């Protein structure tokens, strides 16, 4: 699969047209797409033409922007997050996707302009108090509720490891983001204890979080392997989640063959046709 982030288009027809030009027939729909009345009909039309879809996290586009956080202690944020998840699960079911995937929650309040900006987040939360364990318990409870609903649709529900940057940890000193470590990710799946719940491991997130927290990112692909049901693939230098292109020399490359039967999503941003084809070729070479 290729993430909709990889395409220049911002509507489903634009993304599908660019995908077909590149020979791509598998698309993950996620944040950044334009909200349009025709969204669902556009998805149905593309599906009828043989395009396969996955749904991920901040999707479908809401009428008003907010920060999705399934572990929030704010009732309005939690309700909006669960509503979005339910809408995405309905779309996933309608297109025959095997799962819907979401990011793990977090213990602080973010605004939309802070997303993807660890420096801004660190500046806002330096000295702020937060409690991880109550946040973790809320995340488990929410996941159980949504997982049981997903099961009635025949869907798995996958949770993605969060990313915390070294610069953030240096400035704030504590990690407010859930599932940045393999230990907590595995604990989460065990505590939710639903057969349709597993992990979507983002290797870019694992690399940056490992640099920040001092663990080997390979543990996400080794120790957590029994719980991994999909992968997000991108490269970075370990300091920030930059969604760069990746190659055969990246830290995770030698392990992809062990996960060859699982869905893998190329999550490299803003690719042109040739770059996209090259990334697909890289994945194929590493999994065959």
Coordinates of C-alpha atoms in Angstrom, one line a residue, residues 10-255:
X10 CA -5.7 16.2 -1.8
X11 CA -9.0 14.6 -3.0
X12 CA -9.7 10.9 -3.5
X13 CA -10.1 11.2 -7.3
X14 CA -6.8 13.1 -7.5
X15 CA -5.0 10.6 -5.4
X16 CA -6.5 7.7 -7.3
X17 CA -5.5 9.3 -10.7
X18 CA -1.9 9.8 -9.5
X19 CA -1.8 6.3 -8.1
X20 CA -3.0 4.7 -11.4
X21 CA -0.3 6.8 -13.3
X22 CA 2.3 5.2 -11.0
X23 CA 0.8 1.7 -11.3
X24 CA -0.4 1.7 -7.7
X25 CA -3.6 -0.1 -6.8
X26 CA -3.4 -0.1 -3.0
X27 CA -3.9 3.1 -1.1
X28 CA -4.1 4.0 2.6
X29 CA -6.4 6.9 3.2
X30 CA -5.3 9.1 6.1
X31 CA -4.9 12.7 7.2
X32 CA -4.5 15.6 4.8
X33 CA -7.3 14.8 2.4
X34 CA -9.9 17.4 1.7
X35 CA -13.4 17.1 3.2
X36 CA -15.9 16.7 0.4
X37 CA -19.5 15.6 0.2
X38 CA -18.6 13.1 -2.5
X39 CA -15.9 11.4 -0.4
X40 CA -17.7 8.1 0.1
X41 CA -19.1 7.9 -3.4
X42 CA -15.6 8.6 -4.8
X43 CA -14.2 5.8 -2.6
X44 CA -16.9 3.4 -3.8
X45 CA -16.3 4.3 -7.4
X46 CA -12.6 3.7 -7.1
X47 CA -13.2 0.5 -5.3
X48 CA -15.4 -0.7 -8.1
X49 CA -12.5 0.0 -10.4
X50 CA -10.3 -2.4 -8.4
X51 CA -8.5 0.0 -6.1
X52 CA -8.0 -1.5 -2.6
X53 CA -8.1 0.8 0.4
X54 CA -7.0 0.9 4.0
X55 CA -8.2 3.6 6.5
X56 CA -5.8 5.1 9.0
X57 CA -6.1 7.4 12.0
X58 CA -7.2 11.0 11.2
X59 CA -9.8 10.0 8.6
X60 CA -12.4 10.8 7.2
X61 CA -11.7 14.5 7.3
X62 CA -13.8 16.3 9.9
X63 CA -15.8 19.4 9.4
X64 CA -13.7 21.2 12.1
X65 CA -10.1 20.3 12.8
X66 CA -9.2 18.7 16.1
X67 CA -6.5 16.5 17.6
X68 CA -7.5 12.9 17.7
X69 CA -6.7 11.4 21.1
X70 CA -8.4 8.2 22.2
X71 CA -6.9 8.6 25.6
X72 CA -8.0 12.1 26.3
X73 CA -9.5 13.1 29.6
X74 CA -11.6 15.8 27.8
X75 CA -15.0 14.4 27.0
X76 CA -15.5 16.4 23.8
X77 CA -12.1 15.4 22.4
X78 CA -12.7 11.7 23.3
X79 CA -16.1 11.7 21.8
X80 CA -14.9 13.4 18.6
X81 CA -12.1 10.8 18.4
X82 CA -14.4 7.9 18.8
X83 CA -16.8 9.3 16.3
X84 CA -14.0 9.6 13.7
X85 CA -12.9 6.1 14.5
X86 CA -16.4 4.7 14.0
X87 CA -16.8 6.5 10.7
X88 CA -13.5 5.2 9.5
X89 CA -14.4 1.7 10.5
X90 CA -17.6 1.9 8.6
X91 CA -15.7 3.0 5.5
X92 CA -13.1 0.2 6.0
X93 CA -15.9 -2.3 6.2
X94 CA -17.6 -1.0 3.1
X95 CA -14.4 -1.4 1.0
X96 CA -13.5 -4.8 2.4
X97 CA -10.4 -3.6 4.3
X98 CA -9.1 -6.1 6.9
X99 CA -8.6 -3.5 9.6
X100 CA -8.7 0.1 10.6
X101 CA -5.6 1.6 12.3
X102 CA -5.1 4.4 14.7
X103 CA -2.3 6.2 16.7
X104 CA -2.0 5.5 20.4
X105 CA -3.1 8.3 22.7
X106 CA -1.2 10.7 24.8
X107 CA -1.4 12.4 28.2
X108 CA -1.2 16.1 27.3
X109 CA -3.4 18.5 25.3
X110 CA -2.2 19.3 21.8
X111 CA -3.6 21.8 19.3
X112 CA -3.7 21.0 15.6
X113 CA -0.8 23.5 14.8
X114 CA 1.5 21.5 17.1
X115 CA 1.2 18.2 15.3
X116 CA 4.4 17.0 13.8
X117 CA 6.4 19.8 15.5
X118 CA 8.2 18.3 18.6
X119 CA 9.9 21.6 19.3
X120 CA 6.6 23.4 19.6
X121 CA 5.2 20.6 21.7
X122 CA 8.3 20.7 24.0
X123 CA 7.9 24.5 24.4
X124 CA 4.3 24.1 25.4
X125 CA 4.7 21.3 27.8
X126 CA 8.0 22.0 29.5
X127 CA 7.2 21.9 33.2
X128 CA 3.6 20.7 32.6
X129 CA 2.4 17.9 34.9
X130 CA 0.8 14.8 33.5
X131 CA 0.0 11.3 34.6
X132 CA 0.7 8.4 32.2
X133 CA -1.0 5.5 34.0
X134 CA -4.6 7.0 34.1
X135 CA -4.1 8.0 30.4
X136 CA -3.0 4.4 29.6
X137 CA -6.1 3.0 31.4
X138 CA -8.4 5.3 29.4
X139 CA -6.7 4.2 26.2
X140 CA -7.3 0.5 27.1
X141 CA -10.9 1.1 27.9
X142 CA -11.5 3.0 24.7
X143 CA -9.8 0.4 22.7
X144 CA -11.9 -2.4 24.2
X145 CA -15.1 -0.5 23.3
X146 CA -14.0 0.2 19.7
X147 CA -12.5 -3.3 19.2
X148 CA -15.8 -4.9 20.2
X149 CA -17.6 -2.7 17.7
X150 CA -15.0 -3.5 15.0
X151 CA -15.5 -7.2 15.6
X152 CA -19.2 -6.9 14.7
X153 CA -18.0 -5.5 11.3
X154 CA -15.4 -8.3 10.8
X155 CA -12.6 -5.8 11.3
X156 CA -9.3 -5.9 13.2
X157 CA -8.3 -2.7 15.0
X158 CA -4.6 -1.9 14.9
X159 CA -2.8 0.6 17.1
X160 CA 0.3 2.4 16.0
X161 CA 3.3 3.1 18.2
X162 CA 3.7 6.8 18.9
X163 CA 6.9 8.8 18.3
X164 CA 8.8 10.9 20.9
X165 CA 11.8 12.9 19.7
X166 CA 15.2 13.2 21.5
X167 CA 14.9 17.0 21.5
X168 CA 11.5 16.7 23.2
X169 CA 12.9 14.4 25.9
X170 CA 15.9 16.6 26.5
X171 CA 13.7 19.6 27.1
X172 CA 10.6 18.1 28.9
X173 CA 12.3 15.1 30.6
X174 CA 9.2 12.8 30.5
X175 CA 7.3 11.1 27.7
X176 CA 3.6 11.9 27.6
X177 CA 3.0 9.7 24.5
X178 CA 1.7 6.1 24.8
X179 CA 3.2 3.1 23.1
X180 CA 6.5 4.8 22.2
X181 CA 8.3 1.7 23.6
X182 CA 7.9 -1.9 22.6
X183 CA 7.3 -2.9 26.2
X184 CA 4.2 -0.6 26.5
X185 CA 3.0 -1.6 23.1
X186 CA 3.0 -5.3 24.0
X187 CA 1.5 -4.5 27.4
X188 CA -1.3 -2.6 25.7
X189 CA -2.3 -5.5 23.4
X190 CA -2.3 -7.9 26.3
X191 CA -4.4 -5.7 28.5
X192 CA -7.0 -5.0 25.8
X193 CA -7.1 -8.8 25.3
X194 CA -9.2 -8.9 22.1
X195 CA -8.3 -11.2 19.3
X196 CA -9.0 -8.5 16.7
X197 CA -6.5 -6.1 18.3
X198 CA -2.9 -5.9 17.2
X199 CA 0.0 -3.5 16.4
X200 CA 0.8 -1.4 13.4
X201 CA 4.5 -0.7 13.8
X202 CA 5.7 2.5 12.3
X203 CA 9.5 1.9 11.8
X204 CA 10.1 5.6 11.5
X205 CA 8.5 6.2 14.9
X206 CA 10.4 3.3 16.3
X207 CA 13.8 4.7 15.2
X208 CA 13.2 8.2 16.6
X209 CA 11.7 6.9 19.9
X210 CA 14.6 4.5 20.3
X211 CA 17.0 7.4 20.0
X212 CA 15.0 9.4 22.6
X213 CA 14.3 6.6 25.1
X214 CA 17.5 4.5 24.7
X215 CA 16.2 1.2 23.4
X216 CA 17.0 -0.8 20.3
X217 CA 14.3 -0.2 17.6
X218 CA 14.7 -3.7 16.4
X219 CA 12.8 -4.9 19.5
X220 CA 9.6 -3.6 17.9
X221 CA 10.2 -6.1 15.1
X222 CA 11.7 -8.9 17.2
X223 CA 10.0 -9.1 20.6
X224 CA 6.7 -7.5 19.5
X225 CA 6.5 -9.6 16.3
X226 CA 3.7 -11.8 17.6
X227 CA 1.4 -8.8 17.9
X228 CA 2.5 -7.0 14.6
X229 CA -0.2 -7.1 11.9
X230 CA 1.0 -4.3 9.6
X231 CA 3.9 -1.9 9.0
X232 CA 4.4 1.7 8.1
X233 CA 7.7 2.2 6.2
X234 CA 9.8 5.4 6.0
X235 CA 13.3 6.5 6.8
X236 CA 14.8 9.2 9.1
X237 CA 18.0 10.0 10.9
X238 CA 16.7 9.1 14.3
X239 CA 16.2 12.7 15.5
X240 CA 12.8 13.5 14.0
X241 CA 10.0 11.6 12.1
X242 CA 10.7 13.1 8.7
X243 CA 9.1 10.5 6.5
X244 CA 12.0 10.3 4.2
X245 CA 12.6 7.7 1.5
X246 CA 14.2 4.4 2.6
X247 CA 16.5 1.8 1.1
X248 CA 18.2 -1.6 1.6
X249 CA 20.6 -0.1 4.1
X250 CA 18.0 1.1 6.6
X251 CA 18.0 -0.5 10.0
X252 CA 14.7 -2.4 9.4
X253 CA 15.4 -3.6 5.9
X254 CA 16.8 -7.0 6.8
X255 CA 13.8 -7.8 8.8

